[in-house]
PDB file of C-alpha atoms in Angstrom:
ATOM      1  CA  UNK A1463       0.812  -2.249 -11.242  1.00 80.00           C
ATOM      2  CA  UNK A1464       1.501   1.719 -11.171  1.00 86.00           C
ATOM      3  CA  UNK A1465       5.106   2.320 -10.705  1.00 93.00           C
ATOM      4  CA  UNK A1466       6.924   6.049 -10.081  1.00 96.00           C
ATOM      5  CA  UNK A1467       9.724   6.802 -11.613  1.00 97.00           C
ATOM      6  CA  UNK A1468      12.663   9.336 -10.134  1.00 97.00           C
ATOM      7  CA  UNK A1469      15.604   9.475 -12.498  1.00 96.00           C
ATOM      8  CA  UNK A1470      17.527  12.132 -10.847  1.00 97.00           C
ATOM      9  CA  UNK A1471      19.401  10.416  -7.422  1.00 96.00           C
ATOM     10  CA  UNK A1472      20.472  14.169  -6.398  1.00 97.00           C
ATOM     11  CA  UNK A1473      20.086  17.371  -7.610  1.00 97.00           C
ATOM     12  CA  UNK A1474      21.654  21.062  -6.761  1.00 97.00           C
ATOM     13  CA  UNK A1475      20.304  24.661  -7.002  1.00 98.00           C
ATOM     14  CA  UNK A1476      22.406  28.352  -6.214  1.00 98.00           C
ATOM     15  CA  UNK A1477      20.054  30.130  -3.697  1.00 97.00           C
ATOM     16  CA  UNK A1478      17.471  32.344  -5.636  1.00 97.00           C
ATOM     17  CA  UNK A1479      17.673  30.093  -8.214  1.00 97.00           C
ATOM     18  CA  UNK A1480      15.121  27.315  -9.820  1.00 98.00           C
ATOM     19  CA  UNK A1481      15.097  23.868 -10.033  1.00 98.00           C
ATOM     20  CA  UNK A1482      13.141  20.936 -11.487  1.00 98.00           C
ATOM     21  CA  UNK A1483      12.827  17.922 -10.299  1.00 98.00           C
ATOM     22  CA  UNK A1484      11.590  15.060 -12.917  1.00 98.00           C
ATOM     23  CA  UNK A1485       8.729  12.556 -12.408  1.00 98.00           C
ATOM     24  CA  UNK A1486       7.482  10.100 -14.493  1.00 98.00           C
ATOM     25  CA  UNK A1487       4.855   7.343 -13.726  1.00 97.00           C
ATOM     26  CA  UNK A1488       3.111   4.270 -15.119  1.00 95.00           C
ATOM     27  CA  UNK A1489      -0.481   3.615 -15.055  1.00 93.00           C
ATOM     28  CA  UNK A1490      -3.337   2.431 -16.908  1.00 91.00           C
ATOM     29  CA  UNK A1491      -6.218   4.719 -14.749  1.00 89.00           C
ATOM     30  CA  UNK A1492      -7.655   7.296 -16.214  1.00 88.00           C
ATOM     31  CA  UNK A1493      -8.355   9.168 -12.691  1.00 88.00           C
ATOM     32  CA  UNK A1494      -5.519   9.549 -10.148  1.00 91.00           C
ATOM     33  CA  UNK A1495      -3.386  12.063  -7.511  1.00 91.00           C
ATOM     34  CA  UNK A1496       0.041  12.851  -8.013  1.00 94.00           C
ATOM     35  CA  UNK A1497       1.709  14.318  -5.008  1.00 95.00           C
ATOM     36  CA  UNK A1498       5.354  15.820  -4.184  1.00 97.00           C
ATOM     37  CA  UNK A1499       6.737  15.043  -0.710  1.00 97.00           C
ATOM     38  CA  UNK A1500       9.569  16.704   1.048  1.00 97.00           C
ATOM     39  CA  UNK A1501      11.413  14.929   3.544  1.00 95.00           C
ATOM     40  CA  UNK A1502      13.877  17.124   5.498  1.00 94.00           C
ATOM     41  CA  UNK A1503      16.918  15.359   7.583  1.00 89.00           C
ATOM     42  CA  UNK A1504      14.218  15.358  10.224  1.00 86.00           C
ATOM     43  CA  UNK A1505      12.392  12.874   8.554  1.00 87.00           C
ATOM     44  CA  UNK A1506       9.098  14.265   8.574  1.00 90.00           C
ATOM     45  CA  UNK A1507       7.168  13.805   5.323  1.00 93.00           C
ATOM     46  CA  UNK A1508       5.482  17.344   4.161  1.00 93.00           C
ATOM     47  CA  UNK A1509       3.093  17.431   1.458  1.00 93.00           C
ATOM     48  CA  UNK A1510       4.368  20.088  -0.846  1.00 96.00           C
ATOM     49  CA  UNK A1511       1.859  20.066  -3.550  1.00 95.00           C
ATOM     50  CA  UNK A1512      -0.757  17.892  -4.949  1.00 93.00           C
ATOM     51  CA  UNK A1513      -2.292  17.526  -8.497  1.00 94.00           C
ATOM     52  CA  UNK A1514      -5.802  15.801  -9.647  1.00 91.00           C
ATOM     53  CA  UNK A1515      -5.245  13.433 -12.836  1.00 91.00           C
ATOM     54  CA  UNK A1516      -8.630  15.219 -14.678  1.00 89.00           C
ATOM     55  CA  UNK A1517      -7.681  18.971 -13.637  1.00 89.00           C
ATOM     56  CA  UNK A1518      -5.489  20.325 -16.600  1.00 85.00           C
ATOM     57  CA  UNK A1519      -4.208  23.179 -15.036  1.00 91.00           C
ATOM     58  CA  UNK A1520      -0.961  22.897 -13.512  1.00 94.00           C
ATOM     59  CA  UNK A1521      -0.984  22.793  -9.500  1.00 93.00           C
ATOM     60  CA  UNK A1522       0.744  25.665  -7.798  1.00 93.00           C
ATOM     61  CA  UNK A1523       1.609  26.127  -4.205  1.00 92.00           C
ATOM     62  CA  UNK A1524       4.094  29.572  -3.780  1.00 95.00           C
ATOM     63  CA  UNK A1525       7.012  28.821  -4.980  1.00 97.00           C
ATOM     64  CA  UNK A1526       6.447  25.298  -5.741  1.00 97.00           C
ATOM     65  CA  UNK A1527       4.852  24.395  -8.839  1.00 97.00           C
ATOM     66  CA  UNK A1528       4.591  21.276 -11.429  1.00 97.00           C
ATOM     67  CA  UNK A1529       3.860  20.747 -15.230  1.00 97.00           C
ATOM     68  CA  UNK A1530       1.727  17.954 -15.475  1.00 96.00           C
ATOM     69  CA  UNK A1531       1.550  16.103 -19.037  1.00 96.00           C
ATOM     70  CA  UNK A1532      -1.008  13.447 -18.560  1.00 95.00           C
ATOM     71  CA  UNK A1533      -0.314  12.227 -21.913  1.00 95.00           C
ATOM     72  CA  UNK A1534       3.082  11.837 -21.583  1.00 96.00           C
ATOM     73  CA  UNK A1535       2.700  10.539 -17.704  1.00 96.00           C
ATOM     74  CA  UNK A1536       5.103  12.997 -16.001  1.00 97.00           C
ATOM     75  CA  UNK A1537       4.910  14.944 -13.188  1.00 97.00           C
ATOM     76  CA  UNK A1538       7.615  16.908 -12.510  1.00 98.00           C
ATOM     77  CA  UNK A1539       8.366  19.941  -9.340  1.00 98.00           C
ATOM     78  CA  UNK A1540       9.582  22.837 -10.300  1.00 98.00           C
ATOM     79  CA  UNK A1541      11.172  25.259  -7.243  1.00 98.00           C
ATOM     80  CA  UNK A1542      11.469  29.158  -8.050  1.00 98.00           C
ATOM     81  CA  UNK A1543      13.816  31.539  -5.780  1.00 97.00           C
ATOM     82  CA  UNK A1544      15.165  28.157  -4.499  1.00 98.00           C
ATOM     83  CA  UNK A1545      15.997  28.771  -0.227  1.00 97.00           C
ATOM     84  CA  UNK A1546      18.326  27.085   2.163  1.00 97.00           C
ATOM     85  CA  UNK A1547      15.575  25.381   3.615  1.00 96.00           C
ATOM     86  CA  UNK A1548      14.336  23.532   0.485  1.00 97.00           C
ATOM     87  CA  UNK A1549      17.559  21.144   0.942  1.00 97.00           C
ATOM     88  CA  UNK A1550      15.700  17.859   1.455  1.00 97.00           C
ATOM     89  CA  UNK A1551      15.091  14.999   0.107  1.00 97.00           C
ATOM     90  CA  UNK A1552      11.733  14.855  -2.334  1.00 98.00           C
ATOM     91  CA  UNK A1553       9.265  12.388  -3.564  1.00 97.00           C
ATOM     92  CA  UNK A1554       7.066  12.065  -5.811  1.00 97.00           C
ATOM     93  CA  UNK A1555       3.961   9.762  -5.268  1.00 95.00           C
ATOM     94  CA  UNK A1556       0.923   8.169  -6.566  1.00 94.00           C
ATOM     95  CA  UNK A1557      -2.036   7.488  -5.729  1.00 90.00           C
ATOM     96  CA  UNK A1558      -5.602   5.746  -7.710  1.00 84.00           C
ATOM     97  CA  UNK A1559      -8.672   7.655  -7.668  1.00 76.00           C
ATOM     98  CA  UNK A1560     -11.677   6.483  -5.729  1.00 66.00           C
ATOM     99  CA  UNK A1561     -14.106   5.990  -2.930  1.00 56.00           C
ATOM    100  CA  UNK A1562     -11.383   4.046  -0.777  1.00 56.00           C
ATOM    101  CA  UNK A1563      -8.203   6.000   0.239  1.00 60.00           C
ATOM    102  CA  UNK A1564      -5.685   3.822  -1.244  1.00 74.00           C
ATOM    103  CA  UNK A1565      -1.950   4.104  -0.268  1.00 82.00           C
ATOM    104  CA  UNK A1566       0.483   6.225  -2.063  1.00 89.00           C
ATOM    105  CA  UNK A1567       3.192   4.317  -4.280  1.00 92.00           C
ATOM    106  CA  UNK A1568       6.359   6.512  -4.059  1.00 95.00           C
ATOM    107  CA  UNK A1569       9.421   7.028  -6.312  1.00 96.00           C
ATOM    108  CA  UNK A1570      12.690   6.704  -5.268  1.00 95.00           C
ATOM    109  CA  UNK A1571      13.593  10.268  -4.747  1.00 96.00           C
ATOM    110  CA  UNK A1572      15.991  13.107  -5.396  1.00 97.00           C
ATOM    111  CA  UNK A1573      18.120  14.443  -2.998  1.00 97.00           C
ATOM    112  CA  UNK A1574      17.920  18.744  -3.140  1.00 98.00           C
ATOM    113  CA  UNK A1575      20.994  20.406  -2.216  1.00 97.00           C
ATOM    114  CA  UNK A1576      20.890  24.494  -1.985  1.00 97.00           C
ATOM    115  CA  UNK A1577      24.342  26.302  -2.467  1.00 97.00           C
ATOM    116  CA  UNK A1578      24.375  29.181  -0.589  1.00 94.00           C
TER     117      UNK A1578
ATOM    118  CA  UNK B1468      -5.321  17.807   8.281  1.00 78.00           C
ATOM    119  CA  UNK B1469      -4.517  15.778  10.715  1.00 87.00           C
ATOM    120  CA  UNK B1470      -2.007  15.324  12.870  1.00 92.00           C
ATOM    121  CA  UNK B1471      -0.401  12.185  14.142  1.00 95.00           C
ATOM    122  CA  UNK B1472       1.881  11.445  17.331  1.00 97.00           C
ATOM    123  CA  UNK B1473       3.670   8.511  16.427  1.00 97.00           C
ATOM    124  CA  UNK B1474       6.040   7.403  19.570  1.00 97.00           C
ATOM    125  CA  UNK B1475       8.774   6.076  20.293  1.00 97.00           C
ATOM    126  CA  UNK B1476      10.852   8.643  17.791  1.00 96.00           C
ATOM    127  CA  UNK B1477      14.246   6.255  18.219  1.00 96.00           C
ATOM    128  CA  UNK B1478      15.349   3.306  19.975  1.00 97.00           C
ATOM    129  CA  UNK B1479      17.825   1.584  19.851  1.00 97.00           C
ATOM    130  CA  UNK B1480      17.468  -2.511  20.228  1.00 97.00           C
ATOM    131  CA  UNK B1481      19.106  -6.203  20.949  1.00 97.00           C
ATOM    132  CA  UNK B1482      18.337  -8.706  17.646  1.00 97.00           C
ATOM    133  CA  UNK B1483      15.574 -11.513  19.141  1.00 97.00           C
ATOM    134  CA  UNK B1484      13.486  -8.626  20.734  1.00 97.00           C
ATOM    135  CA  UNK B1485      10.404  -6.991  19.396  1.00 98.00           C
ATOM    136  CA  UNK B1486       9.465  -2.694  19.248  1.00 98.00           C
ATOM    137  CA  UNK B1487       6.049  -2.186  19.106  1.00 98.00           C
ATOM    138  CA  UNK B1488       5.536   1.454  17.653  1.00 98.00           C
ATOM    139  CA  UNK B1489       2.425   3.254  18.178  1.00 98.00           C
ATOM    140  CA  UNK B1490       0.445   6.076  16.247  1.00 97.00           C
ATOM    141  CA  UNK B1491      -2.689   8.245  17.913  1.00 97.00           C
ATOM    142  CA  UNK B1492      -4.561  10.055  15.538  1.00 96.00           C
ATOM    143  CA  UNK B1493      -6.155  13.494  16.597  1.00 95.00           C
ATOM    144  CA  UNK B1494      -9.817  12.554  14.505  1.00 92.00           C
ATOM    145  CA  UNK B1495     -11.324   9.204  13.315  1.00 92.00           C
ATOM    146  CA  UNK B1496      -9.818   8.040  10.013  1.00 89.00           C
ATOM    147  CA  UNK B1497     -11.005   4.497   8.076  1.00 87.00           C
ATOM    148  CA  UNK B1498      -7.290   3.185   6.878  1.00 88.00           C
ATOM    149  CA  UNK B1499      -3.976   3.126   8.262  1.00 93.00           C
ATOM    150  CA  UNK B1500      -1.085   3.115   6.802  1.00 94.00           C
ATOM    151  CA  UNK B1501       2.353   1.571   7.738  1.00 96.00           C
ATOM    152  CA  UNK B1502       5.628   1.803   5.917  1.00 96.00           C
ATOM    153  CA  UNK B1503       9.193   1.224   5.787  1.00 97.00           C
ATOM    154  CA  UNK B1504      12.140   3.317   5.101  1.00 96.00           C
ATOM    155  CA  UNK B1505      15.481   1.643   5.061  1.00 95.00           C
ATOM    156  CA  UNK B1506      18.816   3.768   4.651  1.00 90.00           C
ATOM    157  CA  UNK B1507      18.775   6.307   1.996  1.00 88.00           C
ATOM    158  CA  UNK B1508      15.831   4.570   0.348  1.00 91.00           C
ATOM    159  CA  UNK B1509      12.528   5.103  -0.301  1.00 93.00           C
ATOM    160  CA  UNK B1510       8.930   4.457   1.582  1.00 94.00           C
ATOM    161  CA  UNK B1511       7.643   0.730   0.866  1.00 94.00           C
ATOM    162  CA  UNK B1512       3.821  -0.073   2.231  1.00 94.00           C
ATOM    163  CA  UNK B1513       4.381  -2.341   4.825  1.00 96.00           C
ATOM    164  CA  UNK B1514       0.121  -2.827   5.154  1.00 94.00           C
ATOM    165  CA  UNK B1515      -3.177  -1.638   5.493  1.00 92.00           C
ATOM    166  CA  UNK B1516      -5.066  -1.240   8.376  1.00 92.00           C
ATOM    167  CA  UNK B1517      -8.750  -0.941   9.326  1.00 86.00           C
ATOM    168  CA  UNK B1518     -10.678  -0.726  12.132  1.00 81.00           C
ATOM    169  CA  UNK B1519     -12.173  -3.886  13.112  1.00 78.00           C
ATOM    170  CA  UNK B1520     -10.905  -6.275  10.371  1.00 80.00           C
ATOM    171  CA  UNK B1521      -7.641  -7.990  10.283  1.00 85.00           C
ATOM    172  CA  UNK B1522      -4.825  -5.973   8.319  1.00 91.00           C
ATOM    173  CA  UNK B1523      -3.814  -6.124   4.940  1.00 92.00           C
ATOM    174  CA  UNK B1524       0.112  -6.713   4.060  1.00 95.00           C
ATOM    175  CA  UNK B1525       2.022  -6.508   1.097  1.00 93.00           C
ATOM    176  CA  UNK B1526       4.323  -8.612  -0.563  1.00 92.00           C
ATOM    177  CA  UNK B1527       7.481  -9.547   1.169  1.00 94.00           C
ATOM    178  CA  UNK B1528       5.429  -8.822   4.412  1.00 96.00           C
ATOM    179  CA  UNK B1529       3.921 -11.356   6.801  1.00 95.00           C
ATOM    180  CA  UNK B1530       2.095 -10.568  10.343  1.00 95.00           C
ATOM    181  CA  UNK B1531       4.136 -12.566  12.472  1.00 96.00           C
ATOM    182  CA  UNK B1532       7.284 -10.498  11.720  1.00 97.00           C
ATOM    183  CA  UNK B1533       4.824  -7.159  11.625  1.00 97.00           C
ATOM    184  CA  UNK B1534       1.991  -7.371  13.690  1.00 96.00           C
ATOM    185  CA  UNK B1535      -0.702  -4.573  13.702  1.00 96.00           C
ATOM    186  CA  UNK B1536      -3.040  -3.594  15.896  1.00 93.00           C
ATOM    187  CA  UNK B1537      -6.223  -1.026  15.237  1.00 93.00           C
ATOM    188  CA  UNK B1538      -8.504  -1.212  18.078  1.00 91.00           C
ATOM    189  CA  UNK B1539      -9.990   1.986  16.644  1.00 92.00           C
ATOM    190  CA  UNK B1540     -10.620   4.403  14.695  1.00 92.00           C
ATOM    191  CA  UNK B1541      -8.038   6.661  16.097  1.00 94.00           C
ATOM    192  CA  UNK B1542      -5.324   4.545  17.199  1.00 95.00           C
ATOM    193  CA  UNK B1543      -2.675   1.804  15.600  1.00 96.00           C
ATOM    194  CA  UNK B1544       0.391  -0.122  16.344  1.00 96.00           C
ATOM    195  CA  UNK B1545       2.888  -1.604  14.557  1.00 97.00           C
ATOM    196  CA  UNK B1546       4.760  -4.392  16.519  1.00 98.00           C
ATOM    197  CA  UNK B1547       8.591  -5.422  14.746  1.00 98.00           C
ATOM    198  CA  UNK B1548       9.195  -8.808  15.948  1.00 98.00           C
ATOM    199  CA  UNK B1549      12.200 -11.145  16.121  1.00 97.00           C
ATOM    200  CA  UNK B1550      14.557  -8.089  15.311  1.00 97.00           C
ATOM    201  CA  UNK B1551      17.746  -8.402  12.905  1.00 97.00           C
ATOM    202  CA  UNK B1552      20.022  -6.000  11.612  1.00 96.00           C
ATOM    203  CA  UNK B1553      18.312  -5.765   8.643  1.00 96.00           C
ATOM    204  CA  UNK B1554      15.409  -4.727  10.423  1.00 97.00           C
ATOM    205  CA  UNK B1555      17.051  -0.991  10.913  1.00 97.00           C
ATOM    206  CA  UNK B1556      15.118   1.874   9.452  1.00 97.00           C
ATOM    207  CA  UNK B1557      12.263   4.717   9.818  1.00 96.00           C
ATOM    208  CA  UNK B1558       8.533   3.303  10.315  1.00 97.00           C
ATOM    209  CA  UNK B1559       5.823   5.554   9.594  1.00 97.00           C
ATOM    210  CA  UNK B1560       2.331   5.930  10.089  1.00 96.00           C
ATOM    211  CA  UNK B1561       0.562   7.608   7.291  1.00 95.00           C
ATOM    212  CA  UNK B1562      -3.526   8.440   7.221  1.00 92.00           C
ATOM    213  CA  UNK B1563      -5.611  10.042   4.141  1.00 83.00           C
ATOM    214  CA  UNK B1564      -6.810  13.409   3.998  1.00 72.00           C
ATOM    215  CA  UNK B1565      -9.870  13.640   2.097  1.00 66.00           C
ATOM    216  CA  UNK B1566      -7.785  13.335  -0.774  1.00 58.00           C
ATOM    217  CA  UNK B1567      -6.190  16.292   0.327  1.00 66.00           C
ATOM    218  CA  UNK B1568      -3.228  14.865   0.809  1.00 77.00           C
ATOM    219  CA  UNK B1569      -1.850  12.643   2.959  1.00 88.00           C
ATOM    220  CA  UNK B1570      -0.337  13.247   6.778  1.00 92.00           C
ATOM    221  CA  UNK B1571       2.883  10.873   7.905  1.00 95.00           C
ATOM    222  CA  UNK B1572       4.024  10.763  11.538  1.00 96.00           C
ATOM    223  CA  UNK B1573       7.184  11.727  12.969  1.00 95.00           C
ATOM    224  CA  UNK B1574       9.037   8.497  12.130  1.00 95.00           C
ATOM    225  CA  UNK B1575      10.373   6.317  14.253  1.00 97.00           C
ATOM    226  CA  UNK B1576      14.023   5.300  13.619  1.00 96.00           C
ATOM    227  CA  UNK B1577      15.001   1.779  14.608  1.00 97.00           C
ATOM    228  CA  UNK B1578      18.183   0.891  15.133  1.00 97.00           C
ATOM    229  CA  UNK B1579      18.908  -2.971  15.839  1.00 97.00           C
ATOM    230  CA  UNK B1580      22.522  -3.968  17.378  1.00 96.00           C
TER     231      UNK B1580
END
């Protein structure tokens, strides 16, 4: 069974600043999606970036990025010119490649805060 | 993408009664997805749901406690029976995108006194 792995419980970033968030997953497919999720305290989940298993190049959305190493299975976020508004909570997800849409097996997150 | 209105967004309920939550989706989607979110944790697949056939649930989950309904291919329930304490958290809704991603509803928070 895949399995996602979040080691960092919280996190903290000075506005302007970057941060990266670690990811690291388990699975024997050769074909899958990585995803990043931000939940806000409003507890709507927004898709923040996604990332195709067989594209190489990294995904980039803005100011959110990630540096996938398929080799060594990790996926992690990183945020440039951080903003009060990234403070969230963010997970990272997976999901198998194929015809079906399968659900999306999520880590157990990291909490974002932004110092001002 | 598409967007989901997933209602009620809180309530707050007696143990012994049952919430059923619902989620309209604005186009036709194949699978449905329902999961949990207890206190500071993460998302756990509570099932699987497509039109026409009976839903699929994951370990730990049985469909007398969770009953689903998808009647089609735009709309979906999720029914919490029997409520508990332990019962309190976020549901959400959740269909694919085309591999695009994936859309969530709003959440609904439970809260069970």
């Amino acid at each position: 069974a895949q399995t996602v792995t979040q080691s960092q419980p919280e996190m903290s970033v000075q506005e302007a600043e970057t941060v990266t968030l670690s990811c690291t997953y388990d699975t024997s497919e050769s074909d899958y999606y990585l995803f990043w999720y931000k939940q806000p305290p409003s507890r709507q989940m927004i898709l923040v970036i996604r990332q195709e298993a067989y594209k190489q190049q990294n995904a980039t959305e803005n100011r959110f990025s990630v540096n996938f190493q398929k080799a060594a299975k990790s996926f992690s976020l990183k945020i440039s010119d951080s903003q009060l508004g990234d403070a969230a909570m963010y997970f990272c997800a997976y999901r198998n490649y194929g015809g079906s849409q399968g659900n999306l097996i999520f880590g157990k997150g990291t909490k974002l805060s932004v110092k001002p | 993408s598409a967007v989901i209105s997933q209602k009620p967004s809180r309530d707050i309920c007696q143990r012994g009664t049952s919430l059923t939550i619902q989620c309209q989706v604005d186009s036709q989607v194949t699978m449905m997805f329902w999961y949990r979110q207890q206190p500071g944790q993460s998302l756990t697949l509570i099932a699987t749901a497509n039109q026409g056939s009976e839903a699929t649930y994951e370990s730990g989950f049985v469909i007398d406690k969770f009953p689903i309904s998808r009647p089609n291919l735009t709309f979906s329930t999720l029914t919490v029976s029997n409520m508990s304490p332990e019962d309190s958290s976020i549901y959400l809704c959740s269909v694919g995108d085309r591999g695009r991603g994936y859309t969530f509803g709003s959440g609904t928070r439970l809260t069970v006194v």
